[in-house]
Amino acid sequence: MDMLHIAGIAVTVAAFAVLLRQYRKEYALLLGLTAGVLLFGLILSKATPVFEELSRLTEQAHINKTYVSVLIKSLGICFVTQLAADTCRDAGETAVAGKVEMAGKFAVLLVALPLFGQIAELAVGLLAG
């Protein structure tokens, strides 16, 4: 599945959602949500080589796997947050979308919190050294 297929599916779903919104707004929302989850799944299914390459590069460069783990978790949080916020906006709930985005930012911060501790230890070690 390449970008042309993904774009084609997205444009087709958007056109159907516009038509459906005139008659049954709730079905148009469900169609958009379903398409978002489907496209997210398609994208993730093609992401395996990216993760394998990251793992290979991490091993070659002798990088701590914690850093890559934080990066991948944060990326996943961002994708899920974006999907949820866009769905809320499609439903006309911009305030809820904003809260979802704020929760996503805090989730990324929580995932990255151990890195802040490691950076602080490193800084103290350099200053004391």
mmCIF file of N, CA and C in Angstrom, residues 23-80:
data_model
loop_
_atom_site.group_PDB
_atom_site.id
_atom_site.type_symbol
_atom_site.label_atom_id
_atom_site.label_comp_id
_atom_site.label_asym_id
_atom_site.label_seq_id
_atom_site.Cartn_x
_atom_site.Cartn_y
_atom_site.Cartn_z
ATOM 1 N N TYR A 23 -27.458 13.776 5.398
ATOM 2 C CA TYR A 23 -28.611 12.971 5.799
ATOM 3 C C TYR A 23 -28.475 12.401 7.207
ATOM 4 N N ARG A 24 -27.307 11.866 7.523
ATOM 5 C CA ARG A 24 -27.086 11.242 8.828
ATOM 6 C C ARG A 24 -25.707 11.641 9.345
ATOM 7 N N LYS A 25 -25.667 12.705 10.109
ATOM 8 C CA LYS A 25 -24.394 13.251 10.582
ATOM 9 C C LYS A 25 -23.609 12.237 11.418
ATOM 10 N N GLU A 26 -24.333 11.450 12.230
ATOM 11 C CA GLU A 26 -23.649 10.488 13.096
ATOM 12 C C GLU A 26 -22.972 9.375 12.290
ATOM 13 N N TYR A 27 -23.560 8.997 11.156
ATOM 14 C CA TYR A 27 -22.938 7.971 10.317
ATOM 15 C C TYR A 27 -21.694 8.520 9.613
ATOM 16 N N ALA A 28 -21.735 9.778 9.259
ATOM 17 C CA ALA A 28 -20.562 10.396 8.635
ATOM 18 C C ALA A 28 -19.397 10.416 9.624
ATOM 19 N N LEU A 29 -19.696 10.688 10.883
ATOM 20 C CA LEU A 29 -18.661 10.671 11.913
ATOM 21 C C LEU A 29 -18.086 9.269 12.083
ATOM 22 N N LEU A 30 -18.950 8.267 12.130
ATOM 23 C CA LEU A 30 -18.489 6.883 12.259
ATOM 24 C C LEU A 30 -17.668 6.449 11.047
ATOM 25 N N LEU A 31 -18.077 6.902 9.865
ATOM 26 C CA LEU A 31 -17.319 6.588 8.653
ATOM 27 C C LEU A 31 -15.920 7.197 8.727
ATOM 28 N N GLY A 32 -15.832 8.429 9.166
ATOM 29 C CA GLY A 32 -14.530 9.082 9.306
ATOM 30 C C GLY A 32 -13.655 8.405 10.342
ATOM 31 N N LEU A 33 -14.237 8.023 11.464
ATOM 32 C CA LEU A 33 -13.487 7.338 12.511
ATOM 33 C C LEU A 33 -12.993 5.979 12.025
ATOM 34 N N THR A 34 -13.854 5.237 11.364
ATOM 35 C CA THR A 34 -13.478 3.928 10.828
ATOM 36 C C THR A 34 -12.354 4.067 9.810
ATOM 37 N N ALA A 35 -12.465 5.040 8.933
ATOM 38 C CA ALA A 35 -11.420 5.268 7.929
ATOM 39 C C ALA A 35 -10.110 5.659 8.597
ATOM 40 N N GLY A 36 -10.182 6.485 9.627
ATOM 41 C CA GLY A 36 -8.976 6.881 10.346
ATOM 42 C C GLY A 36 -8.271 5.700 10.978
ATOM 43 N N VAL A 37 -9.033 4.816 11.608
ATOM 44 C CA VAL A 37 -8.454 3.630 12.231
ATOM 45 C C VAL A 37 -7.890 2.691 11.156
ATOM 46 N N LEU A 38 -8.612 2.535 10.050
ATOM 47 C CA LEU A 38 -8.142 1.680 8.953
ATOM 48 C C LEU A 38 -6.831 2.215 8.370
ATOM 49 N N LEU A 39 -6.788 3.507 8.100
ATOM 50 C CA LEU A 39 -5.570 4.102 7.537
ATOM 51 C C LEU A 39 -4.418 4.031 8.531
ATOM 52 N N PHE A 40 -4.705 4.232 9.801
ATOM 53 C CA PHE A 40 -3.682 4.111 10.836
ATOM 54 C C PHE A 40 -3.113 2.695 10.858
ATOM 55 N N GLY A 41 -3.990 1.718 10.742
ATOM 56 C CA GLY A 41 -3.545 0.321 10.687
ATOM 57 C C GLY A 41 -2.703 0.030 9.457
ATOM 58 N N LEU A 42 -3.106 0.575 8.312
ATOM 59 C CA LEU A 42 -2.326 0.384 7.090
ATOM 60 C C LEU A 42 -0.935 1.000 7.216
ATOM 61 N N ILE A 43 -0.889 2.161 7.806
ATOM 62 C CA ILE A 43 0.398 2.833 7.984
ATOM 63 C C ILE A 43 1.286 2.029 8.940
ATOM 64 N N LEU A 44 0.713 1.558 10.034
ATOM 65 C CA LEU A 44 1.493 0.777 10.989
ATOM 66 C C LEU A 44 1.995 -0.528 10.385
ATOM 67 N N SER A 45 1.178 -1.134 9.523
ATOM 68 C CA SER A 45 1.611 -2.388 8.898
ATOM 69 C C SER A 45 2.821 -2.183 8.002
ATOM 70 N N LYS A 46 2.987 -1.004 7.477
ATOM 71 C CA LYS A 46 4.146 -0.698 6.629
ATOM 72 C C LYS A 46 5.319 -0.138 7.422
ATOM 73 N N ALA A 47 5.140 0.066 8.712
ATOM 74 C CA ALA A 47 6.184 0.676 9.518
ATOM 75 C C ALA A 47 7.190 -0.328 10.069
ATOM 76 N N THR A 48 6.939 -1.612 9.909
ATOM 77 C CA THR A 48 7.843 -2.630 10.445
ATOM 78 C C THR A 48 9.284 -2.441 9.973
ATOM 79 N N PRO A 49 9.532 -2.197 8.675
ATOM 80 C CA PRO A 49 10.926 -1.991 8.252
ATOM 81 C C PRO A 49 11.587 -0.785 8.931
ATOM 82 N N VAL A 50 10.818 0.223 9.226
ATOM 83 C CA VAL A 50 11.368 1.400 9.904
ATOM 84 C C VAL A 50 11.851 1.011 11.299
ATOM 85 N N PHE A 51 11.029 0.249 12.030
ATOM 86 C CA PHE A 51 11.406 -0.165 13.370
ATOM 87 C C PHE A 51 12.605 -1.108 13.342
ATOM 88 N N GLU A 52 12.652 -1.991 12.353
ATOM 89 C CA GLU A 52 13.794 -2.898 12.221
ATOM 90 C C GLU A 52 15.071 -2.117 11.933
ATOM 91 N N GLU A 53 14.984 -1.124 11.070
ATOM 92 C CA GLU A 53 16.156 -0.301 10.758
ATOM 93 C C GLU A 53 16.605 0.501 11.971
ATOM 94 N N LEU A 54 15.658 1.046 12.709
ATOM 95 C CA LEU A 54 16.001 1.768 13.944
ATOM 96 C C LEU A 54 16.715 0.853 14.921
ATOM 97 N N SER A 55 16.227 -0.359 15.044
ATOM 98 C CA SER A 55 16.855 -1.325 15.948
ATOM 99 C C SER A 55 18.272 -1.653 15.496
ATOM 100 N N ARG A 56 18.451 -1.848 14.204
ATOM 101 C CA ARG A 56 19.770 -2.155 13.661
ATOM 102 C C ARG A 56 20.740 -0.985 13.884
ATOM 103 N N LEU A 57 20.281 0.217 13.584
ATOM 104 C CA LEU A 57 21.132 1.396 13.777
ATOM 105 C C LEU A 57 21.478 1.609 15.246
ATOM 106 N N THR A 58 20.519 1.338 16.120
ATOM 107 C CA THR A 58 20.750 1.474 17.553
ATOM 108 C C THR A 58 21.846 0.524 18.019
ATOM 109 N N GLU A 59 21.782 -0.710 17.531
ATOM 110 C CA GLU A 59 22.801 -1.687 17.910
ATOM 111 C C GLU A 59 24.165 -1.305 17.348
ATOM 112 N N GLN A 60 24.212 -0.853 16.107
ATOM 113 C CA GLN A 60 25.480 -0.476 15.488
ATOM 114 C C GLN A 60 26.130 0.715 16.192
ATOM 115 N N ALA A 61 25.321 1.677 16.577
ATOM 116 C CA ALA A 61 25.846 2.898 17.194
ATOM 117 C C ALA A 61 26.006 2.760 18.711
ATOM 118 N N HIS A 62 25.620 1.586 19.239
ATOM 119 C CA HIS A 62 25.703 1.334 20.686
ATOM 120 C C HIS A 62 24.918 2.391 21.469
ATOM 121 N N ILE A 63 23.720 2.674 20.983
ATOM 122 C CA ILE A 63 22.836 3.628 21.649
ATOM 123 C C ILE A 63 21.958 2.856 22.632
ATOM 124 N N ASN A 64 21.709 3.442 23.769
ATOM 125 C CA ASN A 64 20.847 2.843 24.773
ATOM 126 C C ASN A 64 19.444 2.647 24.181
ATOM 127 N N LYS A 65 18.911 1.439 24.306
ATOM 128 C CA LYS A 65 17.593 1.131 23.729
ATOM 129 C C LYS A 65 16.475 1.922 24.396
ATOM 130 N N THR A 66 16.732 2.448 25.570
ATOM 131 C CA THR A 66 15.731 3.262 26.263
ATOM 132 C C THR A 66 15.371 4.493 25.433
ATOM 133 N N TYR A 67 16.373 5.084 24.804
ATOM 134 C CA TYR A 67 16.127 6.288 24.006
ATOM 135 C C TYR A 67 15.220 5.993 22.822
ATOM 136 N N VAL A 68 15.481 4.885 22.147
ATOM 137 C CA VAL A 68 14.664 4.510 20.990
ATOM 138 C C VAL A 68 13.259 4.130 21.448
ATOM 139 N N SER A 69 13.180 3.463 22.575
ATOM 140 C CA SER A 69 11.876 3.084 23.120
ATOM 141 C C SER A 69 11.028 4.320 23.412
ATOM 142 N N VAL A 70 11.633 5.325 24.027
ATOM 143 C CA VAL A 70 10.917 6.575 24.318
ATOM 144 C C VAL A 70 10.474 7.236 23.023
ATOM 145 N N LEU A 71 11.339 7.236 22.020
ATOM 146 C CA LEU A 71 11.010 7.835 20.734
ATOM 147 C C LEU A 71 9.815 7.145 20.090
ATOM 148 N N ILE A 72 9.818 5.818 20.066
ATOM 149 C CA ILE A 72 8.730 5.069 19.425
ATOM 150 C C ILE A 72 7.434 5.217 20.209
ATOM 151 N N LYS A 73 7.506 5.147 21.534
ATOM 152 C CA LYS A 73 6.302 5.330 22.348
ATOM 153 C C LYS A 73 5.724 6.726 22.148
ATOM 154 N N SER A 74 6.580 7.728 22.120
ATOM 155 C CA SER A 74 6.115 9.104 21.930
ATOM 156 C C SER A 74 5.471 9.282 20.568
ATOM 157 N N LEU A 75 6.065 8.670 19.557
ATOM 158 C CA LEU A 75 5.491 8.740 18.215
ATOM 159 C C LEU A 75 4.111 8.092 18.176
ATOM 160 N N GLY A 76 3.979 6.949 18.825
ATOM 161 C CA GLY A 76 2.678 6.281 18.896
ATOM 162 C C GLY A 76 1.640 7.123 19.615
ATOM 163 N N ILE A 77 2.036 7.739 20.712
ATOM 164 C CA ILE A 77 1.122 8.627 21.445
ATOM 165 C C ILE A 77 0.681 9.780 20.551
ATOM 166 N N CYS A 78 1.619 10.345 19.803
ATOM 167 C CA CYS A 78 1.283 11.468 18.911
ATOM 168 C C CYS A 78 0.290 11.048 17.841
ATOM 169 N N PHE A 79 0.491 9.871 17.252
ATOM 170 C CA PHE A 79 -0.431 9.394 16.211
ATOM 171 C C PHE A 79 -1.834 9.166 16.769
ATOM 172 N N VAL A 80 -1.910 8.495 17.906
ATOM 173 C CA VAL A 80 -3.222 8.211 18.504
ATOM 174 C C VAL A 80 -3.906 9.509 18.928
#
